[in-house]
Amino acid sequence: MATTPLSPPTNDDAPETPASGKGRATPTRAEQEAARRRPLVANTKEAKAAARAELNERRNRAQAGLAAGEEKYLPARDKGPQRRWVRDYVDSGWHPAEFVMGVMVLVILVSLLPANLAIGGFAVAGWAYLVMMAYLVLAIGGMVLLGIRVKAKVAEKFGKDRMERGLGWYAAMRSLQMRFMRLPKPQVKRGERPA
């Protein structure tokens, strides 16, 4: 009996396999560019208002973070554990330098008094000027002593070899600002020395 080559079996009952491909035509370059095209600057009133509101919200969040002393919102001069410790140390005490602005305002007000007003043969404006100069010397002396004290305490706490530069100056400049104007805002009350 003659043998015939076997033909592959056909299964007409099997489901038809889908054709390969994505099932849609590839868009032309012009169609792709048109889909991506949008204005660089929003030109609708709603889009501008939304962008402005989002920017204001980000700015307010950054300002609140700076005031609270959050590390990610601080400028480079205020970052780090040593700077935070110095801020807390300065904010925990009273410093003559923080009242310099008030003394200067008082001297300006006294200088507005009549020139012939005198106490003990010396004009009141002259006395006010001398008091202001004496207070400035006291304030500068306090700032210098604070800077020396801060550097010694930071070297003791963090180690002399790991101490950052400029901490004495940083403490002195912070003590010169009135407490309510300092940024970041004071995180400790007066008398609460940092550990």
Short mmCIF file of C-alpha atoms in Angstrom, two decimals:
data_model
loop_
_atom_site.label_atom_id
_atom_site.label_comp_id
_atom_site.label_asym_id
_atom_site.label_seq_id
_atom_site.Cartn_x
_atom_site.Cartn_y
_atom_site.Cartn_z
CA MET A 1 0.00 0.00 0.00
CA ALA A 2 1.31 3.39 -0.92
CA THR A 3 1.89 5.89 1.78
CA THR A 4 1.17 9.50 1.35
CA PRO A 5 2.94 12.15 3.30
CA LEU A 6 0.96 13.22 6.27
CA SER A 7 -0.42 16.69 6.04
CA PRO A 8 -0.60 18.71 9.20
CA PRO A 9 -3.88 18.32 10.91
CA THR A 10 -6.23 21.22 10.60
CA ASN A 11 -8.41 22.17 13.48
CA ASP A 12 -11.30 24.15 12.18
CA ASP A 13 -12.79 24.38 15.65
CA ALA A 14 -9.86 26.40 17.14
CA PRO A 15 -10.47 30.13 17.64
CA GLU A 16 -8.98 32.38 15.07
CA THR A 17 -5.77 34.09 16.32
CA PRO A 18 -5.82 37.86 16.01
CA ALA A 19 -3.47 39.48 13.58
CA SER A 20 -0.39 40.94 15.16
CA GLY A 21 -0.15 44.73 15.38
CA LYS A 22 -1.75 47.52 17.33
CA GLY A 23 -4.99 47.57 15.42
CA ARG A 24 -4.73 51.18 14.31
CA ALA A 25 -2.71 53.16 11.85
CA THR A 26 0.51 54.83 12.96
CA PRO A 27 -0.05 58.56 13.23
CA THR A 28 1.93 60.74 10.89
CA ARG A 29 4.58 63.10 12.20
CA ALA A 30 2.32 66.09 11.55
CA GLU A 31 -0.45 64.49 13.62
CA GLN A 32 1.96 63.73 16.50
CA GLU A 33 3.33 67.29 16.52
CA ALA A 34 -0.17 68.75 16.44
CA ALA A 35 -1.17 66.60 19.45
CA ARG A 36 1.88 67.81 21.44
CA ARG A 37 1.50 71.44 20.51
CA ARG A 38 0.32 73.72 23.30
CA PRO A 39 1.15 77.31 24.23
CA LEU A 40 4.28 77.86 26.31
CA VAL A 41 2.53 80.41 28.49
CA ALA A 42 -1.06 79.89 29.52
CA ASN A 43 -3.17 82.51 27.82
CA THR A 44 -6.53 81.86 29.38
CA LYS A 45 -7.68 83.76 32.43
CA GLU A 46 -8.46 80.56 34.31
CA ALA A 47 -5.03 79.07 33.60
CA LYS A 48 -3.28 82.27 34.67
CA ALA A 49 -5.34 82.46 37.86
CA ALA A 50 -4.62 78.80 38.64
CA ALA A 51 -0.88 79.29 38.06
CA ARG A 52 -0.87 82.41 40.25
CA ALA A 53 -2.77 80.63 43.03
CA GLU A 54 -0.40 77.66 42.90
CA LEU A 55 2.64 79.95 43.03
CA ASN A 56 1.20 81.88 46.01
CA GLU A 57 0.44 78.64 47.80
CA ARG A 58 4.01 77.37 47.27
CA ARG A 59 5.43 80.71 48.41
CA ASN A 60 3.26 80.72 51.56
CA ARG A 61 4.27 77.14 52.35
CA ALA A 62 7.97 78.06 51.97
CA GLN A 63 7.56 81.16 54.13
CA ALA A 64 5.79 79.18 56.87
CA GLY A 65 8.50 76.50 56.66
CA LEU A 66 11.23 79.12 56.99
CA ALA A 67 9.53 80.71 60.00
CA ALA A 68 9.11 77.29 61.64
CA GLY A 69 12.76 76.42 61.00
CA GLU A 70 12.11 73.44 58.70
CA GLU A 71 15.48 72.40 57.30
CA LYS A 72 14.37 72.11 53.65
CA TYR A 73 13.11 75.72 53.54
CA LEU A 74 16.13 77.31 55.25
CA PRO A 75 18.73 79.25 53.27
CA ALA A 76 22.26 77.79 53.22
CA ARG A 77 23.49 80.13 55.99
CA ASP A 78 20.92 78.70 58.46
CA LYS A 79 21.16 74.98 57.67
CA GLY A 80 22.67 72.34 59.88
CA PRO A 81 22.51 71.15 63.48
CA GLN A 82 25.23 73.52 64.69
CA ARG A 83 23.45 76.59 63.31
CA ARG A 84 20.18 75.38 64.87
CA TRP A 85 21.92 75.00 68.23
CA VAL A 86 23.44 78.49 67.96
CA ARG A 87 20.01 79.97 67.10
CA ASP A 88 18.47 78.28 70.12
CA TYR A 89 21.31 79.45 72.36
CA VAL A 90 20.98 83.06 71.22
CA ASP A 91 17.17 83.01 71.41
CA SER A 92 17.24 81.66 74.97
CA GLY A 93 18.94 84.74 76.43
CA TRP A 94 18.70 88.51 76.77
CA HIS A 95 21.24 90.54 74.80
CA PRO A 96 21.83 94.31 74.91
CA ALA A 97 22.35 94.38 71.14
CA GLU A 98 18.72 93.53 70.40
CA PHE A 99 17.59 96.86 71.91
CA VAL A 100 19.98 99.08 69.88
CA MET A 101 17.25 100.07 67.44
CA GLY A 102 14.94 101.17 70.26
CA VAL A 103 17.70 103.24 71.87
CA MET A 104 18.45 104.92 68.55
CA VAL A 105 14.77 105.82 68.06
CA LEU A 106 14.71 107.35 71.55
CA VAL A 107 17.82 109.40 70.78
CA ILE A 108 16.22 110.69 67.57
CA LEU A 109 13.10 111.70 69.51
CA VAL A 110 15.18 113.45 72.18
CA SER A 111 17.16 115.29 69.51
CA LEU A 112 13.86 116.85 68.38
CA LEU A 113 13.55 118.65 71.72
CA PRO A 114 14.43 122.35 71.80
CA ALA A 115 18.18 123.00 71.56
CA ASN A 116 18.22 125.31 74.62
CA LEU A 117 16.85 122.55 76.92
CA ALA A 118 19.75 121.66 79.21
CA ILE A 119 20.42 119.54 82.27
CA GLY A 120 23.41 120.50 84.37
CA GLY A 121 24.63 122.97 81.78
CA PHE A 122 24.77 120.32 79.06
CA ALA A 123 22.15 120.04 76.30
CA VAL A 124 19.74 117.12 76.55
CA ALA A 125 20.55 116.15 72.96
CA GLY A 126 24.22 115.92 73.92
CA TRP A 127 23.39 113.65 76.87
CA ALA A 128 21.25 111.48 74.61
CA TYR A 129 24.10 111.18 72.12
CA LEU A 130 26.53 110.15 74.90
CA VAL A 131 24.06 107.58 76.23
CA MET A 132 23.64 106.14 72.75
CA MET A 133 27.41 105.87 72.23
CA ALA A 134 27.83 104.18 75.62
CA TYR A 135 25.02 101.76 74.80
CA LEU A 136 26.58 100.94 71.42
CA VAL A 137 29.88 100.12 73.14
CA LEU A 138 27.98 97.89 75.60
CA ALA A 139 26.08 96.17 72.78
CA ILE A 140 29.21 95.53 70.69
CA GLY A 141 31.01 94.19 73.76
CA GLY A 142 28.08 91.87 74.44
CA MET A 143 28.14 90.64 70.84
CA VAL A 144 31.88 89.90 71.02
CA LEU A 145 31.50 88.02 74.31
CA LEU A 146 28.51 86.09 72.94
CA GLY A 147 30.50 85.04 69.87
CA ILE A 148 33.40 83.81 72.02
CA ARG A 149 31.03 81.96 74.39
CA VAL A 150 29.12 80.33 71.49
CA LYS A 151 32.31 79.11 69.82
CA ALA A 152 33.53 77.56 73.07
CA LYS A 153 30.20 75.83 73.73
CA VAL A 154 29.91 74.53 70.14
CA ALA A 155 33.48 73.17 70.30
CA GLU A 156 32.57 71.43 73.57
CA LYS A 157 29.29 69.99 72.23
CA PHE A 158 30.14 69.07 68.62
CA GLY A 159 33.92 68.78 68.84
CA LYS A 160 36.56 71.35 67.99
CA ASP A 161 37.57 69.55 64.79
CA ARG A 162 33.95 69.41 63.50
CA MET A 163 33.04 73.03 64.33
CA GLU A 164 31.75 75.07 61.38
CA ARG A 165 33.27 78.42 60.53
CA GLY A 166 31.51 81.69 61.29
CA LEU A 167 29.35 80.54 64.21
CA GLY A 168 30.47 83.42 66.46
CA TRP A 169 29.54 85.97 63.79
CA TYR A 170 26.26 84.15 63.16
CA ALA A 171 25.37 84.35 66.88
CA ALA A 172 26.36 88.02 67.10
CA MET A 173 24.27 89.02 64.08
CA ARG A 174 21.25 87.07 65.35
CA SER A 175 21.53 88.80 68.74
CA LEU A 176 21.49 92.18 66.98
CA GLN A 177 18.01 91.52 65.57
CA MET A 178 14.96 92.18 67.70
CA ARG A 179 13.50 88.87 68.82
CA PHE A 180 10.18 89.24 66.95
CA MET A 181 12.02 90.04 63.68
CA ARG A 182 14.32 87.00 63.67
CA LEU A 183 14.00 84.40 60.93
CA PRO A 184 13.71 81.49 61.48
CA LYS A 185 11.44 82.38 64.39
CA PRO A 186 12.78 81.54 67.87
CA GLN A 187 11.96 77.94 68.78
CA VAL A 188 12.80 78.27 72.50
CA LYS A 189 11.65 80.61 75.24
CA ARG A 190 14.00 82.90 77.11
CA GLY A 191 15.81 80.98 79.83
CA GLU A 192 15.51 77.58 78.08
CA ARG A 193 19.15 76.91 77.26
CA PRO A 194 19.65 74.20 74.58
CA ALA A 195 21.22 70.93 75.67
#
